[in-house]
CSV table of C-alpha atoms in Angstrom, one decimal:
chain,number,residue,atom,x,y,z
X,12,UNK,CA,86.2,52.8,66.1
X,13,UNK,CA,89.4,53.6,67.1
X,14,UNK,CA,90.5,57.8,66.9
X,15,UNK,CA,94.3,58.9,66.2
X,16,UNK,CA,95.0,62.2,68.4
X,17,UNK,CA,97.9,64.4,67.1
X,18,UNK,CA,100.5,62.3,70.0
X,19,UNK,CA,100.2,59.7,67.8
X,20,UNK,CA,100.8,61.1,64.6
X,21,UNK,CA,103.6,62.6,66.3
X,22,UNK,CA,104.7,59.5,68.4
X,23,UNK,CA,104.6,57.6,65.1
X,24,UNK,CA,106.9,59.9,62.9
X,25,UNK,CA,109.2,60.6,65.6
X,26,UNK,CA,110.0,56.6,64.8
X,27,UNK,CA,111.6,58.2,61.6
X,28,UNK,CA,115.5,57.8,61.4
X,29,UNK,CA,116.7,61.6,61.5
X,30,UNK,CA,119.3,61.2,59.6
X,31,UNK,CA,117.8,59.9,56.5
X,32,UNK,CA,116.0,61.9,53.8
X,33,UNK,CA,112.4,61.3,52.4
X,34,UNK,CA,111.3,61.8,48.9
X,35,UNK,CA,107.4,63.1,48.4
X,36,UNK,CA,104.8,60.8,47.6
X,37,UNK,CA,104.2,62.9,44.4
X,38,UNK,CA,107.0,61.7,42.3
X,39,UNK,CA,106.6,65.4,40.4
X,40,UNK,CA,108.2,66.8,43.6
X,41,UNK,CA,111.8,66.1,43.2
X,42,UNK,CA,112.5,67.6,46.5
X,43,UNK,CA,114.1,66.0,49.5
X,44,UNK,CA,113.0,66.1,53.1
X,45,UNK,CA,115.1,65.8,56.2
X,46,UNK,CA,113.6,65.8,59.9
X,47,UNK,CA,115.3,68.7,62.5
X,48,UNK,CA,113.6,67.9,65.7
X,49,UNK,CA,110.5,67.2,67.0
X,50,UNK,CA,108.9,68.6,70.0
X,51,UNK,CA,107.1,65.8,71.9
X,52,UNK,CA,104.1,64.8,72.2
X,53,UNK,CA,101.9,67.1,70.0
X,54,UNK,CA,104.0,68.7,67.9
X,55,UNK,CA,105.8,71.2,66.4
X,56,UNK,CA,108.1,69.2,63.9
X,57,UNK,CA,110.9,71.5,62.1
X,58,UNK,CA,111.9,69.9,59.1
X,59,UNK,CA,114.4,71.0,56.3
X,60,UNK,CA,113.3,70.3,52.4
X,61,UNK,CA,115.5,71.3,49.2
X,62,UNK,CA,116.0,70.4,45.8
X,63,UNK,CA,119.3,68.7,45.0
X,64,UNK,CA,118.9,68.7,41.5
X,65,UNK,CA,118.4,72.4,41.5
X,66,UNK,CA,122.2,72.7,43.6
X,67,UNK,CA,120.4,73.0,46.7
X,68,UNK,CA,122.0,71.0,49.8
X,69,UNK,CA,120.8,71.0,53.9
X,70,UNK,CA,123.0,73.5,55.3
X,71,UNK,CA,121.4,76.2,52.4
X,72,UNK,CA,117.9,74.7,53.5
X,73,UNK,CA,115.8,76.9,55.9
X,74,UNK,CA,113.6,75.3,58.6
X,75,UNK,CA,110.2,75.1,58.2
X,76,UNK,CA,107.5,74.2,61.0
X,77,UNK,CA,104.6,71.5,60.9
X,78,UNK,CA,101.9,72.9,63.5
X,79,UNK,CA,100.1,71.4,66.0
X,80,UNK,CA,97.2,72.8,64.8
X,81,UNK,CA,98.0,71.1,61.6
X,82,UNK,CA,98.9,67.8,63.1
X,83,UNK,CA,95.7,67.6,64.9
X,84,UNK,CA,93.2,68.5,61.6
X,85,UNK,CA,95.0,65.6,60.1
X,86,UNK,CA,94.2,63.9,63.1
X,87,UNK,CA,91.1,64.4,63.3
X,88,UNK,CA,89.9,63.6,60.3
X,89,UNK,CA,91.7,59.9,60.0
X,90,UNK,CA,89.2,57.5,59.7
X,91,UNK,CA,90.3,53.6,60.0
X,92,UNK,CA,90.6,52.8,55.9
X,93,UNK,CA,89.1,55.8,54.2
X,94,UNK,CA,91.3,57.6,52.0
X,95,UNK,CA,92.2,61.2,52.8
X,96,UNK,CA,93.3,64.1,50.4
X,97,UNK,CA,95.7,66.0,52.3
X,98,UNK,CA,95.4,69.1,50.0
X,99,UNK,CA,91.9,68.9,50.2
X,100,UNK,CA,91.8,68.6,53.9
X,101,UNK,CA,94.1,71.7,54.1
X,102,UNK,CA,91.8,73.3,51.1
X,103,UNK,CA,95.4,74.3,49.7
X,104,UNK,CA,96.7,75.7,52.7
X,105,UNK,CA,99.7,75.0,55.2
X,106,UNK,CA,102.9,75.2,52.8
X,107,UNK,CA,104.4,72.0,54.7
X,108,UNK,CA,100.9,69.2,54.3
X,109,UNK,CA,103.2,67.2,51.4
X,110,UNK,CA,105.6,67.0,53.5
X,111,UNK,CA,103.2,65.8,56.6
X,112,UNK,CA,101.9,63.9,54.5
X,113,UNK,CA,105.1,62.0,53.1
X,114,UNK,CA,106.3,61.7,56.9
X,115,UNK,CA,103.1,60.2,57.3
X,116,UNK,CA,103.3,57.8,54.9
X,117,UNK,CA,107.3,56.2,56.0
X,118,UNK,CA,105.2,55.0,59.2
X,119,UNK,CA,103.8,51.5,59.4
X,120,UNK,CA,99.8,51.9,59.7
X,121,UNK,CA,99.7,54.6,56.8
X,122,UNK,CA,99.7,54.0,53.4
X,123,UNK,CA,98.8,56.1,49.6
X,124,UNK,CA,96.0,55.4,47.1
X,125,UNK,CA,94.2,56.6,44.4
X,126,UNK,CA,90.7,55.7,44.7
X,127,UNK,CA,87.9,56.6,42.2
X,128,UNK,CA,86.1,59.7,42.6
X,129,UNK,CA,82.2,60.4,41.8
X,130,UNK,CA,81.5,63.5,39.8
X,131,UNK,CA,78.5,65.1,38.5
X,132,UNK,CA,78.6,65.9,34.7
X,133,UNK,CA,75.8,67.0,33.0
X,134,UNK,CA,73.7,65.4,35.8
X,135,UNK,CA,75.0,62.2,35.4
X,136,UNK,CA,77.6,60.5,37.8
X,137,UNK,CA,81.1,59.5,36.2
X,138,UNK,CA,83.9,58.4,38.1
X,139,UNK,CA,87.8,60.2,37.6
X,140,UNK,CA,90.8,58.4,38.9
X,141,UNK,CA,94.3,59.4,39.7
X,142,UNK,CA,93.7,61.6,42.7
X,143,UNK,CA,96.2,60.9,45.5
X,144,UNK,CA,94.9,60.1,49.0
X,145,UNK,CA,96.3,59.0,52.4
X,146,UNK,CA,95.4,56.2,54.1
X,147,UNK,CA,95.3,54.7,57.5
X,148,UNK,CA,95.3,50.7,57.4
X,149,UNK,CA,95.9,50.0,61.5
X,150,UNK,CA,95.5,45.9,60.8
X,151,UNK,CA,97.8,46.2,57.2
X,152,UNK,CA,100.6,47.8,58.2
X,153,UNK,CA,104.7,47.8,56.1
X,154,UNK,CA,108.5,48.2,56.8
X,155,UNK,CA,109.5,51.6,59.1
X,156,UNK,CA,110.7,54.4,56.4
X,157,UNK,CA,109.5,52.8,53.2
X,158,UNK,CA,106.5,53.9,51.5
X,159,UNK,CA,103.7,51.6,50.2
X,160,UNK,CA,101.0,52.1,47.5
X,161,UNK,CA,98.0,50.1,47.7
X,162,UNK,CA,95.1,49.3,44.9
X,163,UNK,CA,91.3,50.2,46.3
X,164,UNK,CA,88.1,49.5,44.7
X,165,UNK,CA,86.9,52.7,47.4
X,166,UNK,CA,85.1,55.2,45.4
X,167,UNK,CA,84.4,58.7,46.6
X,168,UNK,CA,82.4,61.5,46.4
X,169,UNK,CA,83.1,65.1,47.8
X,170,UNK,CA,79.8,65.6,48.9
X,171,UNK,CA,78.5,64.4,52.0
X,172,UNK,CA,76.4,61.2,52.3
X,173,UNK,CA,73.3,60.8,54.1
X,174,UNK,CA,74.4,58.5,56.7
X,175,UNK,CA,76.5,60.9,57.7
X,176,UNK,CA,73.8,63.7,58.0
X,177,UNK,CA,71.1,61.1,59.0
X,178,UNK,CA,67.5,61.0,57.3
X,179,UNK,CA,66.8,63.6,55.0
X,180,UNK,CA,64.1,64.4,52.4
X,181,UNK,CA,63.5,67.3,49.7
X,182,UNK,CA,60.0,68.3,49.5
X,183,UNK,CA,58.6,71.3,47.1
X,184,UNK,CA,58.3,74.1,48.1
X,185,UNK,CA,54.5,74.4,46.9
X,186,UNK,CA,53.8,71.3,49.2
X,187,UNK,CA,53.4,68.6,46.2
X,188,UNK,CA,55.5,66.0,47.7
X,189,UNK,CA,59.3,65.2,47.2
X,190,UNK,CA,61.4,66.1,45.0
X,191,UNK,CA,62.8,63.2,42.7
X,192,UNK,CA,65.7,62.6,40.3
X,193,UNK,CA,68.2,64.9,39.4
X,194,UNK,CA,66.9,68.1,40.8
X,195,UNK,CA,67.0,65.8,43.9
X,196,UNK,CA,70.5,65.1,43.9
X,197,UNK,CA,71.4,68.6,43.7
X,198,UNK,CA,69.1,70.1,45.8
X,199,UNK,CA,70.0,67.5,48.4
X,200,UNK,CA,73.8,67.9,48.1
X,201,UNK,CA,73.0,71.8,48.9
X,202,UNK,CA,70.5,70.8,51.8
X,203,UNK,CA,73.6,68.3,53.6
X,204,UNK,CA,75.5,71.4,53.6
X,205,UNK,CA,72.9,73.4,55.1
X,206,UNK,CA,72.4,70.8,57.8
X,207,UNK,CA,75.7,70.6,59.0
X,208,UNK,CA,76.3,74.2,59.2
X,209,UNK,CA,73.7,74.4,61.2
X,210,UNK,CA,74.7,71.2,63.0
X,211,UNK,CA,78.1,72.8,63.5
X,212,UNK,CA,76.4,76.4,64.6
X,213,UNK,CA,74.6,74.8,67.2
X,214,UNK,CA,77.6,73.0,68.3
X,215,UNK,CA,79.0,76.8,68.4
X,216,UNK,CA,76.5,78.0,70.4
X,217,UNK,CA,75.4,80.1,67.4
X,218,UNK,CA,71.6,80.3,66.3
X,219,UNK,CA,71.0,79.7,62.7
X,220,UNK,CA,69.3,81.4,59.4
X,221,UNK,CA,68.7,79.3,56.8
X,222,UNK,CA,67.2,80.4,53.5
X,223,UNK,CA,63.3,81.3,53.4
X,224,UNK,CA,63.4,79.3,50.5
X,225,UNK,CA,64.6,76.1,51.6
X,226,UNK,CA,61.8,75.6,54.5
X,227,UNK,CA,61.3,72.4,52.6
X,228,UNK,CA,64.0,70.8,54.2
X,229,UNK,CA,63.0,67.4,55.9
X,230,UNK,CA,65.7,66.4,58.5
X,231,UNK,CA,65.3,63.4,60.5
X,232,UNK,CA,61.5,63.3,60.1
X,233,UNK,CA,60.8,67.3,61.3
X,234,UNK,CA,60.8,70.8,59.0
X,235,UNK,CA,64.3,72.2,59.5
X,236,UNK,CA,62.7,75.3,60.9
X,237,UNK,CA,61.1,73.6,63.9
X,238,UNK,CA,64.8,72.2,65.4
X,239,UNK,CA,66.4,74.1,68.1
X,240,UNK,CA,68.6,77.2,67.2
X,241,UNK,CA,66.6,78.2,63.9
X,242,UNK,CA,65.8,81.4,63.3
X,243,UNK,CA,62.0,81.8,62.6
X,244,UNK,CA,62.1,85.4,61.3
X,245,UNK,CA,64.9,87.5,60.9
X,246,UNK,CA,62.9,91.2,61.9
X,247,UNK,CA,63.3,89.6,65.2
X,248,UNK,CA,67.3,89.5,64.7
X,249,UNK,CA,68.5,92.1,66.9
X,250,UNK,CA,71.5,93.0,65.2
X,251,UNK,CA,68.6,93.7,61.8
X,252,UNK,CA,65.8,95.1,63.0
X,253,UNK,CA,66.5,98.7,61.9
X,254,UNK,CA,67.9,97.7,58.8
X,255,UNK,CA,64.4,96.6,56.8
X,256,UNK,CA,66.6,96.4,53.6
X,257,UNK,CA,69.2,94.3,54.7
X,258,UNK,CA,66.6,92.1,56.0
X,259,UNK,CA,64.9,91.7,52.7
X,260,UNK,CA,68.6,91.2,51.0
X,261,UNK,CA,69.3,88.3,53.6
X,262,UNK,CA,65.9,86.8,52.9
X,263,UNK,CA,67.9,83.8,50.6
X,264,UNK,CA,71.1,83.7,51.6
X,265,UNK,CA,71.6,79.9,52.5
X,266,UNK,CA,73.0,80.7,56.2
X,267,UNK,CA,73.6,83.1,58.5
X,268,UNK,CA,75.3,82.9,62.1
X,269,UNK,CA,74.2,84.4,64.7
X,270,UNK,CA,75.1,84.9,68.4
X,271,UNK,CA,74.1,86.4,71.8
X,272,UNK,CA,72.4,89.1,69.6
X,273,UNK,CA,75.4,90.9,69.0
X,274,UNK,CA,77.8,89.2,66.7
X,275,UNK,CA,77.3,87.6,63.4
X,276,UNK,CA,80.2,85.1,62.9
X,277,UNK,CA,79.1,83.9,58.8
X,278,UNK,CA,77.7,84.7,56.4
X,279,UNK,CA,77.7,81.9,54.0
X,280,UNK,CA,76.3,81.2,50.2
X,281,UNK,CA,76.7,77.4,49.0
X,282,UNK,CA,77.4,76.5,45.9
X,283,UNK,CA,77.0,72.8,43.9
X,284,UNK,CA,75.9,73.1,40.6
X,285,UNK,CA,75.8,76.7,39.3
X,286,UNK,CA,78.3,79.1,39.5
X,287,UNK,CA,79.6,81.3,42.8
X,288,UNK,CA,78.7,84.2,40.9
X,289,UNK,CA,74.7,84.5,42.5
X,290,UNK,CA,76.2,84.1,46.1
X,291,UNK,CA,78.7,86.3,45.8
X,292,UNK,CA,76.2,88.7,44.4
X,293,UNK,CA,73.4,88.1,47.7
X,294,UNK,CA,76.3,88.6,50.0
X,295,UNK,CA,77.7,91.6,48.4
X,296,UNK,CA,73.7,92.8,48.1
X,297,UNK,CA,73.2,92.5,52.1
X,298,UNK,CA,76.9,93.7,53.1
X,299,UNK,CA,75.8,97.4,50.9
X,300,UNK,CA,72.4,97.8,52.5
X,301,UNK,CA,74.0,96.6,56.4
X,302,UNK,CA,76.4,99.4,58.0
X,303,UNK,CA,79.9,98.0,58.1
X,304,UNK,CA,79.9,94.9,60.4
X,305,UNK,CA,82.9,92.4,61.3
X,306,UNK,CA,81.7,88.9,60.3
X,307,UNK,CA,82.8,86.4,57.6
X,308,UNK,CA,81.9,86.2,54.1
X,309,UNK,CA,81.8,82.8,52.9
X,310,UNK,CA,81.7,80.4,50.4
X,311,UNK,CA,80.6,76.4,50.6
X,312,UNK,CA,81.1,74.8,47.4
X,313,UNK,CA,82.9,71.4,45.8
X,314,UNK,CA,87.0,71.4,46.7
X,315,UNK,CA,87.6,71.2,42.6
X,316,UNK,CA,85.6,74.4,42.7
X,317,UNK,CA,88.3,76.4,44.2
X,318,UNK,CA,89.8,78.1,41.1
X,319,UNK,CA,86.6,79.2,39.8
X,320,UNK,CA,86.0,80.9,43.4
X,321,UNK,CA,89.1,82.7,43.5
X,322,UNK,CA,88.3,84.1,39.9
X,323,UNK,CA,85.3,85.5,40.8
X,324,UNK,CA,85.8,86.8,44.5
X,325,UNK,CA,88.9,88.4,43.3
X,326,UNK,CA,86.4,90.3,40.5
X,327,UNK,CA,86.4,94.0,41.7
X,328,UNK,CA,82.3,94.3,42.0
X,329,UNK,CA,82.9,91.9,45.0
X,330,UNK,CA,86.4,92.1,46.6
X,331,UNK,CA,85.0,94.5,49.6
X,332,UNK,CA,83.8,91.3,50.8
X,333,UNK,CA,87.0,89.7,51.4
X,334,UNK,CA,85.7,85.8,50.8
X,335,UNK,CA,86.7,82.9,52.1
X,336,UNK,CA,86.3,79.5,50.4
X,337,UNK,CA,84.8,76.6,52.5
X,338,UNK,CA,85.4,73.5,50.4
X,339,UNK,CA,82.9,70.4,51.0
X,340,UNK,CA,85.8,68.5,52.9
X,341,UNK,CA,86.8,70.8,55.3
X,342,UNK,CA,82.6,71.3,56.1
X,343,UNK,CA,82.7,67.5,56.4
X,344,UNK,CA,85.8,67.6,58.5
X,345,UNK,CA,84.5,69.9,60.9
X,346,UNK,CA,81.3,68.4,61.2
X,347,UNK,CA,82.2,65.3,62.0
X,348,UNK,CA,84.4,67.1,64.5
X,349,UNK,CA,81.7,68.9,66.3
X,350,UNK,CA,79.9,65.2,66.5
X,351,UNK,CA,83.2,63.6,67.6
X,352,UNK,CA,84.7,65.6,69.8
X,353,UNK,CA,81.8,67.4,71.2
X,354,UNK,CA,84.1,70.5,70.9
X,355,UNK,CA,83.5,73.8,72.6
X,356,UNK,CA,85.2,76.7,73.6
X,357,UNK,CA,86.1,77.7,69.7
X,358,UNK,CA,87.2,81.1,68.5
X,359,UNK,CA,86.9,82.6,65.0
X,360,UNK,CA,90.8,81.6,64.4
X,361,UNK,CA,89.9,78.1,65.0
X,362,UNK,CA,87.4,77.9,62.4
X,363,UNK,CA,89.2,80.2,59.8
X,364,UNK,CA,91.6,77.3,59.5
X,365,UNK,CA,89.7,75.1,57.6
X,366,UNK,CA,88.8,78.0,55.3
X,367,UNK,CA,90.9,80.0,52.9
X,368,UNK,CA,91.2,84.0,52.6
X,369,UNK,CA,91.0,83.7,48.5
X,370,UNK,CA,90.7,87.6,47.6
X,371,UNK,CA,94.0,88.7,46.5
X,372,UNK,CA,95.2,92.4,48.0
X,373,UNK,CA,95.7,95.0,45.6
């Protein structure tokens, strides 16, 4: 399968006549976008935008910057005819992914749809249409500097699948058997996101907690607590063993990372079908009985759950915790990543990009 880098996002925009302007994709944005210059072969690209209907003109327009870092998460995550959400991927951050995006989409191989899109309600899938998605078509390609939207029968779903995460089953916890139906389907939407956190972790070099309560986890055939980089019991947790009530807080939180028994890079709570109000509640629970520690607190839960997490980690019970929302995408993103690129070397501003600061300062 072939894999863009951010040289040939670049390479491929830089095609762009400068001297034209380009509308958005979203027709709601009346704005106007003009390229500056482009710094060869990653990236930056310094673009102008304005709004002529508001009286705004180019030489009033201020520059704005489209990041290599940027370039390459979009990059990265391109997959040869899937659709991509650009806000999603950017979980609402980078002020300038439209207009990446709309670049994007003026070049040959790249195209914009609006697949379906599987949602749980009231446990029972329905599919919602009219999202707007990138997508990459290397063998149906159009005209330089035009955009093109095409129909697609691809439906979606925001949770990850389990040929991405390979085999997994949900057992009870009391040893019964599996779990079936819809209990099933949420429960195993929560345990993919377990997995590739921990997938992730270990591709991090971080040893990973997951919940006492979710030992039922089947992955690939073995108990999730038998793979390599699972913590068996947290009173063995250097960083918690003179803190017996922290230890007992941290008991169910879904995942904790861990490294070289001195840092703790995450904590993380996530979230599918109930509210983030619980997690928020755990973390903010172990963060009160733990003396003040630098580490993440965290948030896993559906992209369209975004607004509900910003209304409740801005509530002033949990502020202190500063949160940061990890939508589903940017989890999947990042683990296919870790499988893709085999990445190492990675520092706590690398993986803050795909998440967003949500709490609000006073």
């Amino acid at each position: 399968m072939p894999q863009l880098t951010a040289s040939n996002l670049v390479r491929e925009i830089n095609r762009l006549n400068k001297n034209n302007v380009y509308n958005y994709i979203d027709t709601s944005n009346t704005g106007v976008i003009k390229i500056e210059r482009i710094q060869l072969p990653e990236g930056p690209i310094i673009i102008k935008r304005w709004k002529p209907e508001s009286g705004e003109n180019e030489s009033s327009a201020k520059s704005a910057s489209i990041s290599k870092e940027q370039i390459w998460r979009l990059a990265n995550a391109l997959i040869p005819n899937q659709p991509i959400n650009v806000d999603r991927l950017f979980a609402g951050s980078y002020n300038t992914r439209s207009v990446l995006e709309a670049l994007l989409a003026n070049t040959p191989q790249f195209q914009y749809c609006y697949p379906g899109r599987i949602q749980m309600t009231g446990g029972s899938p329905t599919i919602k249409h009219g999202h707007k998605h990138i997508i990459w078509t290397p063998d149906d390609t159009h005209a330089l500097g035009v955009t093109r939207l095409i129909n697609t029968d691809i439906v979606i779903s925001e949770a990850a699948s389990v040929d991405t995460y390979d085999a997994l089953t949900i057992t009870d916890p009391s040893g019964i058997g599996e779990i079936t139906g819809i209990d099933a389907d949420i429960k195993r939407t929560h345990a993919l996101m377990q997995i590739a956190l921990y997938n992730i972790g270990k591709q991090l070099d971080y040893r990973t907690w997951v919940a006492q309560n979710d030992k039922g986890i089947i992955y690939n055939g073995k108990r999730i607590i038998e793979y390599d980089g699972i913590i068996q019991s947290l009173k063995n947790e250097p960083l918690l063993k003179a803190h017996a009530d922290a230890i007992k807080a941290a008991l169910l939180i879904d995942c904790i990372w861990f490294k070289n028994g001195k840092l703790m890079p995450a904590v993380i709570e996530v979230e599918h079908s109930t509210g983030v109000t619980s997690g928020l509640s755990r973390m903010k629970n172990f963060q009160d009985l733990f003396p003040p520690f630098p580490t993440s607190y965290i948030i896993v839960a559906p992209d369209d759950d975004r607004g509900k997490v910003i209304q409740e980690a801005n509530k002033t019970q949990f502020k202190s915790l500063n949160t940061k929302f990890l939508p589903y995408s940017a989890v999947n993103e990042l683990y296919s990543l870790c499988k893709r690129r085999n990445i190492r070397g990675i520092n706590q501003e690398f993986l803050d990009s795909f998440m967003e600061a949500v709490v609000i300062a006073a």
